[in-house]
Coordinates of C-alpha atoms and ligand atoms in Angstrom, one line a residue:
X1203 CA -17.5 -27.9 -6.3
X1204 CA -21.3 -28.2 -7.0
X1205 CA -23.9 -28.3 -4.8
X1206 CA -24.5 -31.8 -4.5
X1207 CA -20.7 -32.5 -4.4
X1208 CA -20.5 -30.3 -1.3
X1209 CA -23.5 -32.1 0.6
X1210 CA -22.0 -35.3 0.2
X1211 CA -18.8 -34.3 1.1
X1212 CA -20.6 -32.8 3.9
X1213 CA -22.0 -36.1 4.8
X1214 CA -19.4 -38.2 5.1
X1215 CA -16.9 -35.6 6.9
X1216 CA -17.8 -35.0 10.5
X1217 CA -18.5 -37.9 12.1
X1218 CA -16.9 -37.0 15.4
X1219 CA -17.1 -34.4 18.1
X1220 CA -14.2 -31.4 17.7
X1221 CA -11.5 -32.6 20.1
X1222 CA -10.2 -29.0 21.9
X1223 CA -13.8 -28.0 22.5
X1224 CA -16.5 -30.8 22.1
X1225 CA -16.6 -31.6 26.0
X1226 CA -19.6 -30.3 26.5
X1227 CA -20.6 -31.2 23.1
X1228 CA -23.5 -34.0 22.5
X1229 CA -23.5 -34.4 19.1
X1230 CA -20.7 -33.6 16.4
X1231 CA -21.0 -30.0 14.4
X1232 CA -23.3 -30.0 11.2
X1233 CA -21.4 -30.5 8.5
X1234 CA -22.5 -27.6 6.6
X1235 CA -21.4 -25.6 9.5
X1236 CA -18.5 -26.8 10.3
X1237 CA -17.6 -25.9 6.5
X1238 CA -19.2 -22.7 7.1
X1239 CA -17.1 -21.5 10.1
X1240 CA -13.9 -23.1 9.2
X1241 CA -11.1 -20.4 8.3
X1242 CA -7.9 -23.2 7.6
X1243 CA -8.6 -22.7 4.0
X1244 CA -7.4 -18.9 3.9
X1245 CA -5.6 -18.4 7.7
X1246 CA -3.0 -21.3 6.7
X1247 CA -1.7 -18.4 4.9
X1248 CA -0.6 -17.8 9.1
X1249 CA 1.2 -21.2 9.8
X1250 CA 4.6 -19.7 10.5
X1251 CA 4.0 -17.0 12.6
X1252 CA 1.4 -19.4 14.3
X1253 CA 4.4 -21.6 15.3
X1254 CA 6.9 -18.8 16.2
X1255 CA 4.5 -17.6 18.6
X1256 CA 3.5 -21.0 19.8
X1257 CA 7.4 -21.5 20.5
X1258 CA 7.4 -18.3 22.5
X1259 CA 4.8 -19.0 24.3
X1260 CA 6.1 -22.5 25.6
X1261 CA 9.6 -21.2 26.5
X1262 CA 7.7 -18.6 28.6
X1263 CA 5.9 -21.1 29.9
X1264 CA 9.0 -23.2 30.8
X1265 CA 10.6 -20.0 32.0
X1266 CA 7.7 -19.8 34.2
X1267 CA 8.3 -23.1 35.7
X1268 CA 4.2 -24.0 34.2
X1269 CA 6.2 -26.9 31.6
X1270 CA 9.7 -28.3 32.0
X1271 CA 12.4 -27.3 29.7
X1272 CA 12.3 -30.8 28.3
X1273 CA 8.4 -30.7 27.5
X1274 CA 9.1 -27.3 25.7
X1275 CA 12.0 -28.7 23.9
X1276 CA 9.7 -31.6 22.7
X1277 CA 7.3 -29.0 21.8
X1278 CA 9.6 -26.6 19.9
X1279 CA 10.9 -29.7 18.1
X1280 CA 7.4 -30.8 17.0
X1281 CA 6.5 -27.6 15.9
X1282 CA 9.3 -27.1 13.8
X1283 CA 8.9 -30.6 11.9
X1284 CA 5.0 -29.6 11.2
X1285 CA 6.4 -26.1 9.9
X1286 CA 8.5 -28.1 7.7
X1287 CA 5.9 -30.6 6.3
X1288 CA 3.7 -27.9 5.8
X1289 CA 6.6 -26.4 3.8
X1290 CA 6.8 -29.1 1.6
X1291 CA 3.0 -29.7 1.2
X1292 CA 2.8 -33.0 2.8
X1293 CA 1.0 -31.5 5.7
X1294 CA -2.7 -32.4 5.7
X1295 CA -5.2 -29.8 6.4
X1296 CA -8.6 -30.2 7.9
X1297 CA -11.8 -28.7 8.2
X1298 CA -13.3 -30.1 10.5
X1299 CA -10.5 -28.7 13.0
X1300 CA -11.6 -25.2 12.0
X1301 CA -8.9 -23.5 11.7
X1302 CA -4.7 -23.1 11.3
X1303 CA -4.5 -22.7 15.3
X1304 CA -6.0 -26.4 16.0
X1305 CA -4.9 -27.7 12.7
X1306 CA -1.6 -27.4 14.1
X1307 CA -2.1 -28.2 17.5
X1308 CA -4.1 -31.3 17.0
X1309 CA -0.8 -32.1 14.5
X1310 CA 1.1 -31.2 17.5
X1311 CA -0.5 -33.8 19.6
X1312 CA -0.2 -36.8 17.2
X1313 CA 3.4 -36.5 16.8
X1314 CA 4.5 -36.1 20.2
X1315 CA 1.9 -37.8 22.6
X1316 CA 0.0 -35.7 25.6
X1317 CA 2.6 -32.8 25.9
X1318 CA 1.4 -31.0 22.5
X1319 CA -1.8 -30.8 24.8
X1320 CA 0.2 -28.6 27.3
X1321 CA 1.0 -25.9 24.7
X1322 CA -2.0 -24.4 25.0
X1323 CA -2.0 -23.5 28.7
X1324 CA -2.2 -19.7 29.5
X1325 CA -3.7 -19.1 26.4
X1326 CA -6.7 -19.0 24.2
X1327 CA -6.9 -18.7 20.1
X1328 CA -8.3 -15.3 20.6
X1329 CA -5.0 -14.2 21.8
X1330 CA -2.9 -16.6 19.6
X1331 CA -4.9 -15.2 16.4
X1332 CA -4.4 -11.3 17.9
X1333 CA -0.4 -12.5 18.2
X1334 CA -0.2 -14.3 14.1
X1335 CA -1.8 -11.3 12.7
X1336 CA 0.3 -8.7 14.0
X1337 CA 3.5 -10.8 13.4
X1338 CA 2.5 -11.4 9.9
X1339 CA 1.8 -8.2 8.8
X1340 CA 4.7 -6.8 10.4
X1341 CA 6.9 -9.1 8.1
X1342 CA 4.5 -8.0 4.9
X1343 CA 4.8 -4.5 6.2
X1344 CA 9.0 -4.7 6.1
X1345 CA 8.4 -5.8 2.4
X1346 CA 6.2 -3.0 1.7
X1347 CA 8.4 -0.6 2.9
X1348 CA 11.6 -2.0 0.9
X1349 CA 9.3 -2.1 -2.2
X1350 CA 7.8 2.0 -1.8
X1351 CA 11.3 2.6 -1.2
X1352 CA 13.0 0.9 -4.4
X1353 CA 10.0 2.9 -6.1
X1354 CA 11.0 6.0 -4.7
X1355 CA 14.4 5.4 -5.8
X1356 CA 13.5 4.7 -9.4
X1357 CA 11.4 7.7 -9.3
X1358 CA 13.7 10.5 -7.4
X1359 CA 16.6 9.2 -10.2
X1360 CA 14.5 9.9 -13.3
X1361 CA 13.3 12.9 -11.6
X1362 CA 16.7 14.1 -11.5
X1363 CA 17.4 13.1 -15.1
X1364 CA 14.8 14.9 -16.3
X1365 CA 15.4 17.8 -14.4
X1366 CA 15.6 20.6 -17.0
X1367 CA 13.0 18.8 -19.3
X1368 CA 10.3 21.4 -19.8
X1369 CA 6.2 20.7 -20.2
X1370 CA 3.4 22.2 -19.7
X1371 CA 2.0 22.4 -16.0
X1372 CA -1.6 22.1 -15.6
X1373 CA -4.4 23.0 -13.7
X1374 CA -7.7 21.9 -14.8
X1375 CA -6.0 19.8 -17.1
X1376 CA -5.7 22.9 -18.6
X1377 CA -2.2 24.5 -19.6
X1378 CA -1.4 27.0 -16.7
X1379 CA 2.5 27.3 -16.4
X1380 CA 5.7 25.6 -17.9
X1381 CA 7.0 22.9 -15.4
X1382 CA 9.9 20.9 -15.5
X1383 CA 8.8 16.8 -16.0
X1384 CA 11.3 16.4 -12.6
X1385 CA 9.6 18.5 -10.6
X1386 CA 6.1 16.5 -11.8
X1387 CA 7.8 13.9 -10.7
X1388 CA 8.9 14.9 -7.2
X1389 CA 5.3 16.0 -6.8
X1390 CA 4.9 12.5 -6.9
X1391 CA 7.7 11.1 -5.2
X1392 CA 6.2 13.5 -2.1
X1393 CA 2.6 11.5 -2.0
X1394 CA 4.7 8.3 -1.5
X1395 CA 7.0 10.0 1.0
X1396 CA 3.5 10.7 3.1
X1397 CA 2.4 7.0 2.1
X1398 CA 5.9 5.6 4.4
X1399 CA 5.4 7.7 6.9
X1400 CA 2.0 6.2 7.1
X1401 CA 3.3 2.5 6.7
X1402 CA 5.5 3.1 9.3
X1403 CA 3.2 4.6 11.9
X1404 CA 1.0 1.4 11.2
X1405 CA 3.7 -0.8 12.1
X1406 CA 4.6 1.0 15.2
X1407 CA 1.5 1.1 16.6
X1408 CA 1.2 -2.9 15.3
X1409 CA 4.4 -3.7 17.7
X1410 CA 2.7 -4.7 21.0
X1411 CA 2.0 -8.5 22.2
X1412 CA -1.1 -9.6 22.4
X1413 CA -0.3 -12.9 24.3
X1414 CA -1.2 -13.1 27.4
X1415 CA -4.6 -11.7 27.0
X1416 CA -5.9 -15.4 26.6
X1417 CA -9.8 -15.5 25.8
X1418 CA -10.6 -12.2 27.5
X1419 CA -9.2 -11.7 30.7
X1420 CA -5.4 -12.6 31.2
X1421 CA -4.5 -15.9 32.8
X1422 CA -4.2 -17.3 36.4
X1423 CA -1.1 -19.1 35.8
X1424 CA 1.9 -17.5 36.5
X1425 CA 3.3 -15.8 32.9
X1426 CA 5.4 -13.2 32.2
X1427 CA 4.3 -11.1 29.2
X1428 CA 7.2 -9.5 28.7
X1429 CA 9.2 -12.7 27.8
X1430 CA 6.9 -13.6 24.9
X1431 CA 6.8 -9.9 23.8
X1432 CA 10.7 -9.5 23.7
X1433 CA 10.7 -12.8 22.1
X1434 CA 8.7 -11.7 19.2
X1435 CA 10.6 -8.5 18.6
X1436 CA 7.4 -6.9 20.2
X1437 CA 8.0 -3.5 21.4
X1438 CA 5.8 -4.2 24.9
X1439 CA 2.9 -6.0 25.5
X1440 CA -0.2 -5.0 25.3
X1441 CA -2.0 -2.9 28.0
X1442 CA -5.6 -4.0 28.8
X1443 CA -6.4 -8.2 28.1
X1444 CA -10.1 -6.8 26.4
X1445 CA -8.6 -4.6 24.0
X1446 CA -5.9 -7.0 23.2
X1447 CA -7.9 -9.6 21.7
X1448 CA -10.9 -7.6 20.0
X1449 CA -8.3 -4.8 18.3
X1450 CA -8.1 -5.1 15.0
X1451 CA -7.4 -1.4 14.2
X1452 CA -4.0 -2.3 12.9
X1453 CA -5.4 -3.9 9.8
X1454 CA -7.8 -1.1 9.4
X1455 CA -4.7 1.3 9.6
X1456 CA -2.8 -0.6 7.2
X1457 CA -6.2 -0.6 4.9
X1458 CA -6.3 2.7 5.3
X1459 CA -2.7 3.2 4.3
X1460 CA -3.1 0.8 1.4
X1461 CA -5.9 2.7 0.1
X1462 CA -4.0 6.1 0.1
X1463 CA -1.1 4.6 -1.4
X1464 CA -3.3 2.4 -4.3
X1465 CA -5.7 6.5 -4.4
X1466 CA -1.7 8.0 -5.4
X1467 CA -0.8 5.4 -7.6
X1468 CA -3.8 5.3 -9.2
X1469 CA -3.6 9.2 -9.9
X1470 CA -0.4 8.7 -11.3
X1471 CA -1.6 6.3 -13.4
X1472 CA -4.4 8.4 -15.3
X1473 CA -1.6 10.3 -15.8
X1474 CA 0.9 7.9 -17.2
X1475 CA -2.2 6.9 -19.7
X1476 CA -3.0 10.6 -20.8
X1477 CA 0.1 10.6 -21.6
X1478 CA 1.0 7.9 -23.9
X1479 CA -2.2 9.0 -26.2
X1480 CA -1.8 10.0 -29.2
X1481 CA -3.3 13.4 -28.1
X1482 CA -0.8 13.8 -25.5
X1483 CA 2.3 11.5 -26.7
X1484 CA 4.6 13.4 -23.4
X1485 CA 5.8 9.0 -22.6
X1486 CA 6.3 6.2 -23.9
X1487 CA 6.1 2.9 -21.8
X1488 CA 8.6 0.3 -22.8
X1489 CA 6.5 -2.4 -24.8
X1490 CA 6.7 -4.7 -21.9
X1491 CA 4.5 -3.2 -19.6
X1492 CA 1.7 -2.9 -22.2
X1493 CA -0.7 -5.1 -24.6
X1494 CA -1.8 -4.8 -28.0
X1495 CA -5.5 -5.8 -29.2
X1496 CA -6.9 -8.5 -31.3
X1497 CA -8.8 -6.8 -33.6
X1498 CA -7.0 -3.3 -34.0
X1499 CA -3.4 -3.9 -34.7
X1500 CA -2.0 -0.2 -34.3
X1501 CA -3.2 -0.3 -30.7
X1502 CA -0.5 -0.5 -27.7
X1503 CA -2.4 -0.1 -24.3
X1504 CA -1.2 0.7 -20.9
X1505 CA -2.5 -2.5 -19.3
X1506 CA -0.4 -2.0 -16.4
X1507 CA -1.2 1.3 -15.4
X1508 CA -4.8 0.7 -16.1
X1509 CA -5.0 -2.2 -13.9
X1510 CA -3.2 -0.1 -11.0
X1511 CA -5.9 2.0 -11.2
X1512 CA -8.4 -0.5 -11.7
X1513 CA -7.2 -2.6 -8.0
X1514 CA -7.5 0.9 -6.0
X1515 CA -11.7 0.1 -5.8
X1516 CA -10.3 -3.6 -4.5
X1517 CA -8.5 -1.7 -1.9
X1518 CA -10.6 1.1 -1.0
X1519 CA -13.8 -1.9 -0.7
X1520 CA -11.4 -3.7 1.8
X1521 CA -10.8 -0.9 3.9
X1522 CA -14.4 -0.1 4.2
X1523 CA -15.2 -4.0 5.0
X1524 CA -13.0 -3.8 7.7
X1525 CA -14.5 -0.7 9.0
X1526 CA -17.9 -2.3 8.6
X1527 CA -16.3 -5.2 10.0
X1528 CA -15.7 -3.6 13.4
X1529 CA -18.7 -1.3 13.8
X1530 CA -20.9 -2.6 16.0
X1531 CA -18.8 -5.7 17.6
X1532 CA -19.3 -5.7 21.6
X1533 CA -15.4 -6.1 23.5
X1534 CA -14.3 -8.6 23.8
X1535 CA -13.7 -11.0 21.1
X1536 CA -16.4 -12.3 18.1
X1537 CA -16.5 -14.8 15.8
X1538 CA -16.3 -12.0 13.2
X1539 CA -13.3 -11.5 13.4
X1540 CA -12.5 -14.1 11.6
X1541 CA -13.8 -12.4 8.6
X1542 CA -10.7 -10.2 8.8
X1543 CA -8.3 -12.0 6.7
X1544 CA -9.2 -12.2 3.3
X1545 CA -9.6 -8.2 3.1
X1546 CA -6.3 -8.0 4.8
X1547 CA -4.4 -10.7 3.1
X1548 CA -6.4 -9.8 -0.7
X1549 CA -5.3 -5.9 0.5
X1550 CA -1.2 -7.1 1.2
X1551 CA -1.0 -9.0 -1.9
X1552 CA -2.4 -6.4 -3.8
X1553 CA -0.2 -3.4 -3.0
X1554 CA 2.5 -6.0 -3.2
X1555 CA 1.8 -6.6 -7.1
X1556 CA 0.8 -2.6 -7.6
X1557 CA 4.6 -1.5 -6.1
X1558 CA 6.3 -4.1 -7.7
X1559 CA 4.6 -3.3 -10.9
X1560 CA 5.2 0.2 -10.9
X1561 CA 9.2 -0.1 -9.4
X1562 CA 10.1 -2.1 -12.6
X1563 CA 8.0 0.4 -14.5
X1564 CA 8.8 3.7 -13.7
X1565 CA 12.1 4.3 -14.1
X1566 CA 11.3 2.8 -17.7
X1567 CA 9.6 5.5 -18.8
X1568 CA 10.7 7.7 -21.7
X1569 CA 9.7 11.2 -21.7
X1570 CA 8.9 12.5 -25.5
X1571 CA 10.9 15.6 -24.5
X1572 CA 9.9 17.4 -28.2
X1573 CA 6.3 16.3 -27.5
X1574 CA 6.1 18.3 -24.3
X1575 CA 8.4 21.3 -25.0
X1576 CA 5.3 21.4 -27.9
X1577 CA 2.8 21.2 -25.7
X1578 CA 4.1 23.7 -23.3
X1579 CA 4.3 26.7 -26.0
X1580 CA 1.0 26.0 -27.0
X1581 CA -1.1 26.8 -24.4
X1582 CA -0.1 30.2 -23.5
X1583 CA 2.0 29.1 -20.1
X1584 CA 3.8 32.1 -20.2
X1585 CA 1.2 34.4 -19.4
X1586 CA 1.8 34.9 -16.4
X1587 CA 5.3 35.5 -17.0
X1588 CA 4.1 38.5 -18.9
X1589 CA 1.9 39.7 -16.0
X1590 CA 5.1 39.7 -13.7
X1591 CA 7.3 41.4 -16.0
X1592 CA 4.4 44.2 -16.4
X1593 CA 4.6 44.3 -12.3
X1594 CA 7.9 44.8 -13.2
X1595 CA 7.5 48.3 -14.6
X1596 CA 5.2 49.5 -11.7
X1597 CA 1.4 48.5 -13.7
X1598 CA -0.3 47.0 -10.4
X1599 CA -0.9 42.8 -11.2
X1600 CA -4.8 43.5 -11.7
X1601 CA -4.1 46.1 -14.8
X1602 CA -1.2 44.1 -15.9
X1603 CA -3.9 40.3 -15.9
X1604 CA -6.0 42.6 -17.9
X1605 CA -2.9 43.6 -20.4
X1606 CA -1.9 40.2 -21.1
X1607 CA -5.5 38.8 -21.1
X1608 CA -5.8 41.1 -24.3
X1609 CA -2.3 39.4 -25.8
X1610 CA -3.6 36.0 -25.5
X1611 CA -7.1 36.8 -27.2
X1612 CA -4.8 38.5 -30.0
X1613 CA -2.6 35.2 -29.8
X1614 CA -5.5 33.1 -30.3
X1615 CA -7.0 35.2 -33.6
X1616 CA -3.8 34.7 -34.8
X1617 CA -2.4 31.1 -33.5
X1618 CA 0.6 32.9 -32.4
X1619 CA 2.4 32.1 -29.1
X1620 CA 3.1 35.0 -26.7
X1621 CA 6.9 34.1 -27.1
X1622 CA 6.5 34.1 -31.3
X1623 CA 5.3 37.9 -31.3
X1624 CA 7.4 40.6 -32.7
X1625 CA 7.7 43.4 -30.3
X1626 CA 5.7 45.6 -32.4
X1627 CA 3.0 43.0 -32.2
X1628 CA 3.3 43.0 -28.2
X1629 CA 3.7 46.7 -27.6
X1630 CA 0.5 47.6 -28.7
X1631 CA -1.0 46.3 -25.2
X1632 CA 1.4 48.2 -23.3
X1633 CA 3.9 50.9 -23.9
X1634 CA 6.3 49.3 -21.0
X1635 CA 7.2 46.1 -22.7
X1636 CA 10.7 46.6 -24.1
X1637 CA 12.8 44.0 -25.8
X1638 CA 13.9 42.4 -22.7
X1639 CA 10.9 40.7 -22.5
X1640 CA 11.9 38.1 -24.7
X1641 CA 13.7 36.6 -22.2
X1642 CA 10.7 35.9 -19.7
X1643 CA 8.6 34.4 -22.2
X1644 CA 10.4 31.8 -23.3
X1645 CA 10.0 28.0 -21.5
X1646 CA 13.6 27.9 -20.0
X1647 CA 13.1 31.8 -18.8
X1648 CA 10.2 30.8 -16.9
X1649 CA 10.9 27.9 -15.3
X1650 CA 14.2 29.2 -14.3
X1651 CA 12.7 32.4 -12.5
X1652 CA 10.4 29.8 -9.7
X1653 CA 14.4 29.3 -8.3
X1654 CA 13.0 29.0 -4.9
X1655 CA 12.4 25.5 -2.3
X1656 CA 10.0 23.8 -3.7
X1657 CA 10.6 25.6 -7.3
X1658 CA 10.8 24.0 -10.5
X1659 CA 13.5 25.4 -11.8
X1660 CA 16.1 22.6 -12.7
X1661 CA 18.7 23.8 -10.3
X1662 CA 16.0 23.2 -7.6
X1663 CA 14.7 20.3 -9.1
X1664 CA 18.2 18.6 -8.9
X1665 CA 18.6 19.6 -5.4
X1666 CA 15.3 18.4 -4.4
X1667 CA 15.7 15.0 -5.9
X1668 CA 19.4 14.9 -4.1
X1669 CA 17.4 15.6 -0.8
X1670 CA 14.8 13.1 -1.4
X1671 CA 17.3 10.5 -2.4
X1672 CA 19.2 11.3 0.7
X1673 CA 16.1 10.3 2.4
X1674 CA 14.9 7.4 1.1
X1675 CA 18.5 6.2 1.8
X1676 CA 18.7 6.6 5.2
X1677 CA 15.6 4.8 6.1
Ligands
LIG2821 N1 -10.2 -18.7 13.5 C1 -10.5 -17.7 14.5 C2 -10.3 -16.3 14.0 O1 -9.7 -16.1 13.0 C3 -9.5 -17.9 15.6 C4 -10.1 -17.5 16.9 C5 -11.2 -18.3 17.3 N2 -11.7 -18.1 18.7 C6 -12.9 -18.5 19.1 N3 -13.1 -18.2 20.3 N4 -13.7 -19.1 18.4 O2 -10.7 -15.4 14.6

């Protein structure tokens, strides 16, 4: 909308004083302001968990004996027709009732005469907004969690397919020692593991009502908190009426969770991209999870993983907005709050898309097997292999690094692998290596010797991935 669109619009909009607090209002709200403090064009997102809590809130109050059961059936029944208009997009939003609270409330009133006015006794929107928050990320939160775990799945499954598939471990992004492309993959799987545990401590700490607080200080009418809160599927209310409506750690705990997750996912995804170059080619990503480009036609670009790790700055900015956010606000509740919800909803959405994204995509991956066997024997990822086998004999590890440190210069003069040396050609840097040392050199010798927990040799790789999937199962 331009500039001078807006001022008209601005104009002819607020002509009257805000009903639920204009009392002691002389003159209407400027109309640039009321735009300006309005949230109903992002918090609608909130309509349904508004109303569920509004419902709760006016069968406790009936339960209290505040409203009858027949003015809290009215309520319940308006409520429940504006959730289905909004539903079906006939429902008319306004700004100059601020926000989805009042939108709703003042809808409330329309339809079913002086009663919707009762709803709000016992209660202020600072409470009310505390209450919709919590119950709405809770719901996004039980998504979450079914989408890290149908990743997990994917991932543990191809982990266990790919158990024995040898590559070359690095550190430094340097070849250090032959790993199985599981056990990589496990490495991962135990970042996400880390990431639930998170998501669920979040949500734990999340589960306590709100209501009740009103706009700072409890109530004086006669409500019963735990009514709402069992109501709500809330663990307990909440302890102290200040805290309750000026908390907003749960969405910085959720940020914070969402940014570890996006930080591991985006990791992964450097990796899934070094892999498909043509320098490394270890993967290939099923064409549908890439692009090509318009002027080079050979091209085939991991879009998807790119972007994954492109949205982790999104999330890790959110986190810190939130935690800017908070900073310096005085208890109990300020209007900045209010500036909570597009971080946390941008945030939900976000990780949303990124899971999703990667649970259809993972489990597509192909691993180049050849590629990587390749790139294992190139790099020397044996040496230390060597080093232990010199142990072996009785040389102490410090002469023995030194031993082998000479091979691989001699390896390098001559492009030779340790594991492609005659014996002849390895004996002349230590009388103790015999013939048997054929068998620790190679790829499947070495990996098969880490048979420990936590190991990659295949047979521990396979057991791993049976105990992670064993896991992820019985959430
Ligand atoms: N829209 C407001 C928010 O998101 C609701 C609470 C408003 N409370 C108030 N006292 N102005 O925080």
């Amino acid at each position: 909308m331009s500039t001078s669109k807006k001022s008209a619009a601005d104009k002819t909009q607020n002509t009257q004083i805000n009903q639920s607090w204009g009392g002691r209002f002389n003159e209407p709200v400027d109309a640039f302001v009321a735009r300006f403090t309005a949230s109903v064009d992002f918090d609608q997102r909130l309509f349904k968990h508004d109303i569920r809590g509004s419902i709760a809130h006016a069968w406790m109050l009936s339960d209290a004996g505040v409203l009858t059961d027949t003015e809290a059936q009215t309520i319940t029944d308006g409520l429940e027709a504006i959730a289905s208009e909004i539903e079906t997009g006939k429902f008319i939003w306004s700004i100059a009732l601020e926000d989805v609270h009042m939108n709703i409330e003042a809808a409330l009133t329309a339809k079913i005469g002086d009663v919707g006015k009762k709803l709000h006794t016992g209660r202020s929107r600072n409470d009310q907004v505390a209450t919709d928050i919590r119950l709405w990320l809770r719901d996004e939160i039980d998504t979450i969690a079914l989408l890290l775990s149908a990743l997990q799945t994917g991932m543990i499954e191809l982990a266990s397919a790919e158990s024995d598939t040898i590559m070359p471990g690095f550190t430094h992004l340097q070849t250090a020692q032959p790993v199985t492309f599981g056990h990589h993959l496990l490495a991962w799987n135990e970042m996400l593991e880390r990431d639930f545990g998170r998501l669920k401590d979040c949500r734990k700490r999340l589960n306590h009502c709100p209501l009740g607080a009103a706009a700072l200080a409890g109530t004086t009418y006669p409500i019963n908190r735990n009514h709402t809160s069992t109501s709500l599927n809330f663990d307990k209310p909440t302890e102290n009426s200040l805290d309750s409506v000026s908390d907003r750690d749960f969405a910085i705990e959720f940020c914070a969770f969402a940014s570890i997750l996006l930080t591991h996912m985006s990791r992964m995804s450097e990796e899934l991209i070094l892999w498909t170059s043509a320098q490394f080619q270890f993967i290939d990503l099923p064409d549908r999870f890439c692009t090509g480009s318009s002027i080079m036609p050979q091209k085939k670009n991991p879009d998807v993983p790119e972007l994954v790790r492109g949205k982790t700055g999104r999330v890790n900015g959110h986190l810190v907005s939130l935690l800017t956010l908070m900073k310096s606000q005085p208890l109990a509740y300020n209007k900045d709050n209010q500036e909570d919800k597009e971080p946390l909803f941008d945030t939900v959405d976000t990780v949303r898309d990124c899971l999703r994204a990667f649970a259809d995509m993972v489990p597509a991956i192909e691993a180049n097997k050849a590629e990587m066997y390749k790139a294992a024997k190139r790099g020397f990822s044996t040496a230390t292999d060597l080093a232990d086998y010199l142990v072996g004999t009785g040389i102490p590890f410090r002469d023995a690094h030194e031993v082998v440190g000479k091979a691989v210069a001699y390896g390098i003069a001559e492009s030779k692998d340790l594991s492609d040396m005659s014996l002849e050609e390895l004996a002349q840097f230590s009388d103790q290596i015999k013939n048997d040392v054929f068998s620790v050199l190679t790829l499947e010798g070495s990996v098969a010797a880490r048979d420990h927990i936590g190991g990659t040799a295949p047979t521990q790789v396979k057991a791993a991935a049976a105990r992670a999937l064993e896991k992820v199962g019985s959430r």
